[in-house]
Amino acid sequence: MSLHKIVVVGDDSVGKTSLLYVLNGVTFPDTPYTIFDYQSRQIKVNNIKLEIIFWDTAGHEDYDRLRPLSYPNSSLILILYALNNQNSYTNVINKWLPEISIHAPGVPVILVGTKQDTETNEFDISLEKLTNKFQMRIQKIKVSALMNFNIKQLIQLIGLTILKDEKPKGCF
């Protein structure tokens, strides 16, 4: 079974920690602010077992200098933004994708629009434009950790993306 590190980034309060709890089969949490944490789980995609380690990072700007230390040996990056927060979407383009292009070039990215259960003003994300601008493989999905919406689909997308790019990373 291959081991894969997934780094989860995004602005404060977009639901990173809540999503990771739900992805790991724990009920929706009432969790405080996270500086750094990791959680692991096994998934099975196309009859192949994968061991996934999710690295939950702090989105606050106070940790901008520390967070890049989490990127080495990543198999995948999840960038979360809240569907009800225009600023978190703007930061996908102005902060998160540029940071990843510097510290994790070549690592595939999944944009995860969170809080699908809220009233949303959906933001247009042109994957083609982002892919061309940042020279990355980028996919997207919308989820709700609270309502368990698209969680299985996200797990499947994670697994398929890793399998497509299968090269287990070294020690982390």
PDB file of C-alpha atoms in Angstrom:
ATOM      1  CA  MET A   1       0.000   0.000   0.000  1.00  0.00           C
ATOM      2  CA  SER A   2       1.448   3.346  -1.002  1.00  0.00           C
ATOM      3  CA  LEU A   3       1.608   6.320   1.353  1.00  0.00           C
ATOM      4  CA  HIS A   4       0.617   9.794   0.129  1.00  0.00           C
ATOM      5  CA  LYS A   5       0.811  13.199   1.787  1.00  0.00           C
ATOM      6  CA  ILE A   6      -1.957  15.710   1.045  1.00  0.00           C
ATOM      7  CA  VAL A   7      -1.506  19.286   2.227  1.00  0.00           C
ATOM      8  CA  VAL A   8      -4.712  21.233   2.907  1.00  0.00           C
ATOM      9  CA  VAL A   9      -4.547  25.028   2.652  1.00  0.00           C
ATOM     10  CA  GLY A  10      -6.977  27.928   2.527  1.00  0.00           C
ATOM     11  CA  ASP A  11      -7.990  31.060   4.387  1.00  0.00           C
ATOM     12  CA  ASP A  12      -9.079  31.034   8.015  1.00  0.00           C
ATOM     13  CA  SER A  13     -12.611  29.764   8.591  1.00  0.00           C
ATOM     14  CA  VAL A  14     -13.157  28.153   5.180  1.00  0.00           C
ATOM     15  CA  GLY A  15     -13.695  24.769   6.855  1.00  0.00           C
ATOM     16  CA  LYS A  16     -10.351  22.966   6.487  1.00  0.00           C
ATOM     17  CA  THR A  17     -10.423  21.217   9.851  1.00  0.00           C
ATOM     18  CA  SER A  18     -14.145  20.442   9.654  1.00  0.00           C
ATOM     19  CA  LEU A  19     -13.753  18.876   6.212  1.00  0.00           C
ATOM     20  CA  LEU A  20     -10.824  16.739   7.365  1.00  0.00           C
ATOM     21  CA  TYR A  21     -12.802  15.445  10.330  1.00  0.00           C
ATOM     22  CA  VAL A  22     -15.667  14.454   8.032  1.00  0.00           C
ATOM     23  CA  LEU A  23     -13.291  12.929   5.451  1.00  0.00           C
ATOM     24  CA  ASN A  24     -11.945  10.763   8.259  1.00  0.00           C
ATOM     25  CA  GLY A  25     -15.394   9.586   9.346  1.00  0.00           C
ATOM     26  CA  VAL A  26     -15.698  11.791  12.419  1.00  0.00           C
ATOM     27  CA  THR A  27     -18.869  13.803  12.947  1.00  0.00           C
ATOM     28  CA  PHE A  28     -18.867  17.472  12.046  1.00  0.00           C
ATOM     29  CA  PRO A  29     -16.736  19.131  14.736  1.00  0.00           C
ATOM     30  CA  ASP A  30     -16.994  22.280  16.752  1.00  0.00           C
ATOM     31  CA  THR A  31     -13.245  22.730  16.524  1.00  0.00           C
ATOM     32  CA  PRO A  32     -11.083  25.695  17.411  1.00  0.00           C
ATOM     33  CA  TYR A  33      -8.479  27.346  15.225  1.00  0.00           C
ATOM     34  CA  THR A  34      -5.801  24.990  13.866  1.00  0.00           C
ATOM     35  CA  ILE A  35      -2.116  25.840  13.597  1.00  0.00           C
ATOM     36  CA  PHE A  36      -1.008  22.446  12.314  1.00  0.00           C
ATOM     37  CA  ASP A  37      -2.392  18.936  12.549  1.00  0.00           C
ATOM     38  CA  TYR A  38      -2.378  15.777  10.520  1.00  0.00           C
ATOM     39  CA  GLN A  39      -4.784  12.877  10.121  1.00  0.00           C
ATOM     40  CA  SER A  40      -4.503   9.664   8.165  1.00  0.00           C
ATOM     41  CA  ARG A  41      -6.894   7.225   6.573  1.00  0.00           C
ATOM     42  CA  GLN A  42      -6.972   4.459   4.010  1.00  0.00           C
ATOM     43  CA  ILE A  43      -8.993   4.704   0.832  1.00  0.00           C
ATOM     44  CA  LYS A  44      -9.624   2.224  -1.944  1.00  0.00           C
ATOM     45  CA  VAL A  45      -9.872   3.391  -5.548  1.00  0.00           C
ATOM     46  CA  ASN A  46     -10.025   1.032  -8.533  1.00  0.00           C
ATOM     47  CA  ASN A  47      -9.268  -1.847  -6.126  1.00  0.00           C
ATOM     48  CA  ILE A  48      -6.024  -0.169  -5.055  1.00  0.00           C
ATOM     49  CA  LYS A  49      -5.504   0.739  -1.402  1.00  0.00           C
ATOM     50  CA  LEU A  50      -3.907   4.076  -0.641  1.00  0.00           C
ATOM     51  CA  GLU A  51      -2.749   5.393   2.719  1.00  0.00           C
ATOM     52  CA  ILE A  52      -3.452   9.112   2.868  1.00  0.00           C
ATOM     53  CA  ILE A  53      -1.987  11.551   5.378  1.00  0.00           C
ATOM     54  CA  PHE A  54      -3.806  14.893   5.416  1.00  0.00           C
ATOM     55  CA  TRP A  55      -1.760  17.852   6.671  1.00  0.00           C
ATOM     56  CA  ASP A  56      -4.103  20.536   8.023  1.00  0.00           C
ATOM     57  CA  THR A  57      -2.398  23.941   7.921  1.00  0.00           C
ATOM     58  CA  ALA A  58      -3.226  27.341   9.381  1.00  0.00           C
ATOM     59  CA  GLY A  59      -4.491  29.881   6.886  1.00  0.00           C
ATOM     60  CA  HIS A  60      -3.753  32.948   8.978  1.00  0.00           C
ATOM     61  CA  GLU A  61      -1.082  35.259   7.598  1.00  0.00           C
ATOM     62  CA  ASP A  62       0.937  34.907  10.829  1.00  0.00           C
ATOM     63  CA  TYR A  63       1.856  31.407   9.582  1.00  0.00           C
ATOM     64  CA  ASP A  64       2.779  32.364   6.004  1.00  0.00           C
ATOM     65  CA  ARG A  65       6.476  31.771   6.709  1.00  0.00           C
ATOM     66  CA  LEU A  66       5.936  28.436   8.474  1.00  0.00           C
ATOM     67  CA  ARG A  67       3.403  26.847   6.098  1.00  0.00           C
ATOM     68  CA  PRO A  68       5.838  26.308   3.159  1.00  0.00           C
ATOM     69  CA  LEU A  69       7.648  23.753   5.322  1.00  0.00           C
ATOM     70  CA  SER A  70       4.624  21.463   4.912  1.00  0.00           C
ATOM     71  CA  TYR A  71       4.798  21.269   1.087  1.00  0.00           C
ATOM     72  CA  PRO A  72       7.842  19.023   0.410  1.00  0.00           C
ATOM     73  CA  ASN A  73       7.006  15.448  -0.657  1.00  0.00           C
ATOM     74  CA  SER A  74       3.315  16.223  -1.202  1.00  0.00           C
ATOM     75  CA  SER A  75       1.329  14.015  -3.554  1.00  0.00           C
ATOM     76  CA  LEU A  76      -1.569  16.462  -3.765  1.00  0.00           C
ATOM     77  CA  ILE A  77      -2.634  19.902  -2.523  1.00  0.00           C
ATOM     78  CA  LEU A  78      -6.227  20.749  -1.576  1.00  0.00           C
ATOM     79  CA  ILE A  79      -6.989  24.476  -1.684  1.00  0.00           C
ATOM     80  CA  LEU A  80     -10.207  25.238   0.169  1.00  0.00           C
ATOM     81  CA  TYR A  81     -12.310  28.352  -0.285  1.00  0.00           C
ATOM     82  CA  ALA A  82     -15.765  29.104   1.137  1.00  0.00           C
ATOM     83  CA  LEU A  83     -18.541  29.455  -1.422  1.00  0.00           C
ATOM     84  CA  ASN A  84     -20.038  32.210   0.746  1.00  0.00           C
ATOM     85  CA  ASN A  85     -16.808  34.214   1.048  1.00  0.00           C
ATOM     86  CA  GLN A  86     -15.583  36.157  -2.000  1.00  0.00           C
ATOM     87  CA  ASN A  87     -12.289  37.036  -0.283  1.00  0.00           C
ATOM     88  CA  SER A  88     -11.388  33.370   0.231  1.00  0.00           C
ATOM     89  CA  TYR A  89     -11.931  32.795  -3.502  1.00  0.00           C
ATOM     90  CA  THR A  90      -9.843  35.845  -4.418  1.00  0.00           C
ATOM     91  CA  ASN A  91      -7.032  34.465  -2.262  1.00  0.00           C
ATOM     92  CA  VAL A  92      -7.052  31.202  -4.253  1.00  0.00           C
ATOM     93  CA  ILE A  93      -5.758  33.258  -7.174  1.00  0.00           C
ATOM     94  CA  ASN A  94      -3.718  35.896  -5.342  1.00  0.00           C
ATOM     95  CA  LYS A  95      -2.197  33.851  -2.501  1.00  0.00           C
ATOM     96  CA  TRP A  96      -2.629  30.076  -2.572  1.00  0.00           C
ATOM     97  CA  LEU A  97      -1.876  29.181  -6.199  1.00  0.00           C
ATOM     98  CA  PRO A  98       1.197  31.463  -6.325  1.00  0.00           C
ATOM     99  CA  GLU A  99       2.475  29.993  -3.025  1.00  0.00           C
ATOM    100  CA  ILE A 100       2.019  26.441  -4.288  1.00  0.00           C
ATOM    101  CA  SER A 101       3.608  27.185  -7.665  1.00  0.00           C
ATOM    102  CA  ILE A 102       6.739  28.296  -5.785  1.00  0.00           C
ATOM    103  CA  HIS A 103       6.876  25.685  -3.003  1.00  0.00           C
ATOM    104  CA  ALA A 104       5.251  22.643  -4.664  1.00  0.00           C
ATOM    105  CA  PRO A 105       5.714  22.929  -8.436  1.00  0.00           C
ATOM    106  CA  GLY A 106       4.279  20.017 -10.380  1.00  0.00           C
ATOM    107  CA  VAL A 107       2.044  18.820  -7.545  1.00  0.00           C
ATOM    108  CA  PRO A 108      -1.598  18.419  -8.643  1.00  0.00           C
ATOM    109  CA  VAL A 109      -4.191  20.694  -7.033  1.00  0.00           C
ATOM    110  CA  ILE A 110      -7.874  20.243  -6.228  1.00  0.00           C
ATOM    111  CA  LEU A 111      -9.867  23.410  -5.515  1.00  0.00           C
ATOM    112  CA  VAL A 112     -12.526  22.577  -2.940  1.00  0.00           C
ATOM    113  CA  GLY A 113     -15.446  24.991  -2.623  1.00  0.00           C
ATOM    114  CA  THR A 114     -16.748  24.499   0.919  1.00  0.00           C
ATOM    115  CA  LYS A 115     -19.988  25.398   2.687  1.00  0.00           C
ATOM    116  CA  GLN A 116     -22.190  24.347  -0.239  1.00  0.00           C
ATOM    117  CA  ASP A 117     -25.045  24.241   2.316  1.00  0.00           C
ATOM    118  CA  THR A 118     -24.997  28.037   2.773  1.00  0.00           C
ATOM    119  CA  GLU A 119     -26.546  30.710   0.621  1.00  0.00           C
ATOM    120  CA  THR A 120     -23.821  31.248  -1.912  1.00  0.00           C
ATOM    121  CA  ASN A 121     -22.742  33.716  -4.482  1.00  0.00           C
ATOM    122  CA  GLU A 122     -20.878  31.317  -6.696  1.00  0.00           C
ATOM    123  CA  PHE A 123     -17.599  32.565  -8.046  1.00  0.00           C
ATOM    124  CA  ASP A 124     -16.562  31.687 -11.552  1.00  0.00           C
ATOM    125  CA  ILE A 125     -13.389  29.662 -11.555  1.00  0.00           C
ATOM    126  CA  SER A 126     -12.087  28.998 -15.026  1.00  0.00           C
ATOM    127  CA  LEU A 127      -9.873  25.962 -14.623  1.00  0.00           C
ATOM    128  CA  GLU A 128      -8.418  26.485 -18.073  1.00  0.00           C
ATOM    129  CA  LYS A 129      -7.292  30.032 -17.227  1.00  0.00           C
ATOM    130  CA  LEU A 130      -5.869  28.981 -13.852  1.00  0.00           C
ATOM    131  CA  THR A 131      -4.113  25.958 -15.353  1.00  0.00           C
ATOM    132  CA  ASN A 132      -2.499  28.116 -18.035  1.00  0.00           C
ATOM    133  CA  LYS A 133      -1.576  30.946 -15.670  1.00  0.00           C
ATOM    134  CA  PHE A 134       0.008  28.761 -12.987  1.00  0.00           C
ATOM    135  CA  GLN A 135       1.106  25.800 -15.161  1.00  0.00           C
ATOM    136  CA  MET A 136      -0.534  23.298 -12.789  1.00  0.00           C
ATOM    137  CA  ARG A 137      -2.958  20.424 -13.042  1.00  0.00           C
ATOM    138  CA  ILE A 138      -6.051  21.813 -11.315  1.00  0.00           C
ATOM    139  CA  GLN A 139      -9.456  20.224 -10.667  1.00  0.00           C
ATOM    140  CA  LYS A 140     -12.406  21.452  -8.613  1.00  0.00           C
ATOM    141  CA  ILE A 141     -15.338  20.197  -6.569  1.00  0.00           C
ATOM    142  CA  LYS A 142     -17.960  21.736  -4.244  1.00  0.00           C
ATOM    143  CA  VAL A 143     -18.707  20.124  -0.882  1.00  0.00           C
ATOM    144  CA  SER A 144     -20.482  20.593   2.430  1.00  0.00           C
ATOM    145  CA  ALA A 145     -18.867  18.966   5.449  1.00  0.00           C
ATOM    146  CA  LEU A 146     -21.927  19.857   7.545  1.00  0.00           C
ATOM    147  CA  MET A 147     -24.382  18.134   5.169  1.00  0.00           C
ATOM    148  CA  ASN A 148     -21.924  15.433   4.018  1.00  0.00           C
ATOM    149  CA  PHE A 149     -22.486  16.630   0.430  1.00  0.00           C
ATOM    150  CA  ASN A 150     -20.005  15.347  -2.199  1.00  0.00           C
ATOM    151  CA  ILE A 151     -17.678  13.911   0.462  1.00  0.00           C
ATOM    152  CA  LYS A 152     -17.503  10.475  -1.189  1.00  0.00           C
ATOM    153  CA  GLN A 153     -16.954  12.150  -4.552  1.00  0.00           C
ATOM    154  CA  LEU A 154     -14.083  14.182  -3.095  1.00  0.00           C
ATOM    155  CA  ILE A 155     -12.465  11.029  -1.689  1.00  0.00           C
ATOM    156  CA  GLN A 156     -12.814   9.380  -5.103  1.00  0.00           C
ATOM    157  CA  LEU A 157     -11.336  12.442  -6.846  1.00  0.00           C
ATOM    158  CA  ILE A 158      -8.409  12.465  -4.412  1.00  0.00           C
ATOM    159  CA  GLY A 159      -7.715   8.789  -5.060  1.00  0.00           C
ATOM    160  CA  LEU A 160      -7.992   9.048  -8.837  1.00  0.00           C
ATOM    161  CA  THR A 161      -5.746  12.113  -8.915  1.00  0.00           C
ATOM    162  CA  ILE A 162      -3.098  10.354  -6.843  1.00  0.00           C
ATOM    163  CA  LEU A 163      -3.272   7.205  -8.965  1.00  0.00           C
ATOM    164  CA  LYS A 164      -2.912   9.250 -12.140  1.00  0.00           C
ATOM    165  CA  ASP A 165       0.231  10.859 -10.731  1.00  0.00           C
ATOM    166  CA  GLU A 166       1.408   7.763  -8.818  1.00  0.00           C
ATOM    167  CA  LYS A 167       4.884   8.273  -7.521  1.00  0.00           C
ATOM    168  CA  PRO A 168       4.997   7.730  -3.790  1.00  0.00           C
ATOM    169  CA  LYS A 169       6.959  10.492  -2.144  1.00  0.00           C
ATOM    170  CA  GLY A 170       9.890   9.911   0.188  1.00  0.00           C
ATOM    171  CA  CYS A 171       9.861  10.173   3.926  1.00  0.00           C
ATOM    172  CA  PHE A 172       7.903  13.003   5.479  1.00  0.00           C
TER     173      PHE A 172
END
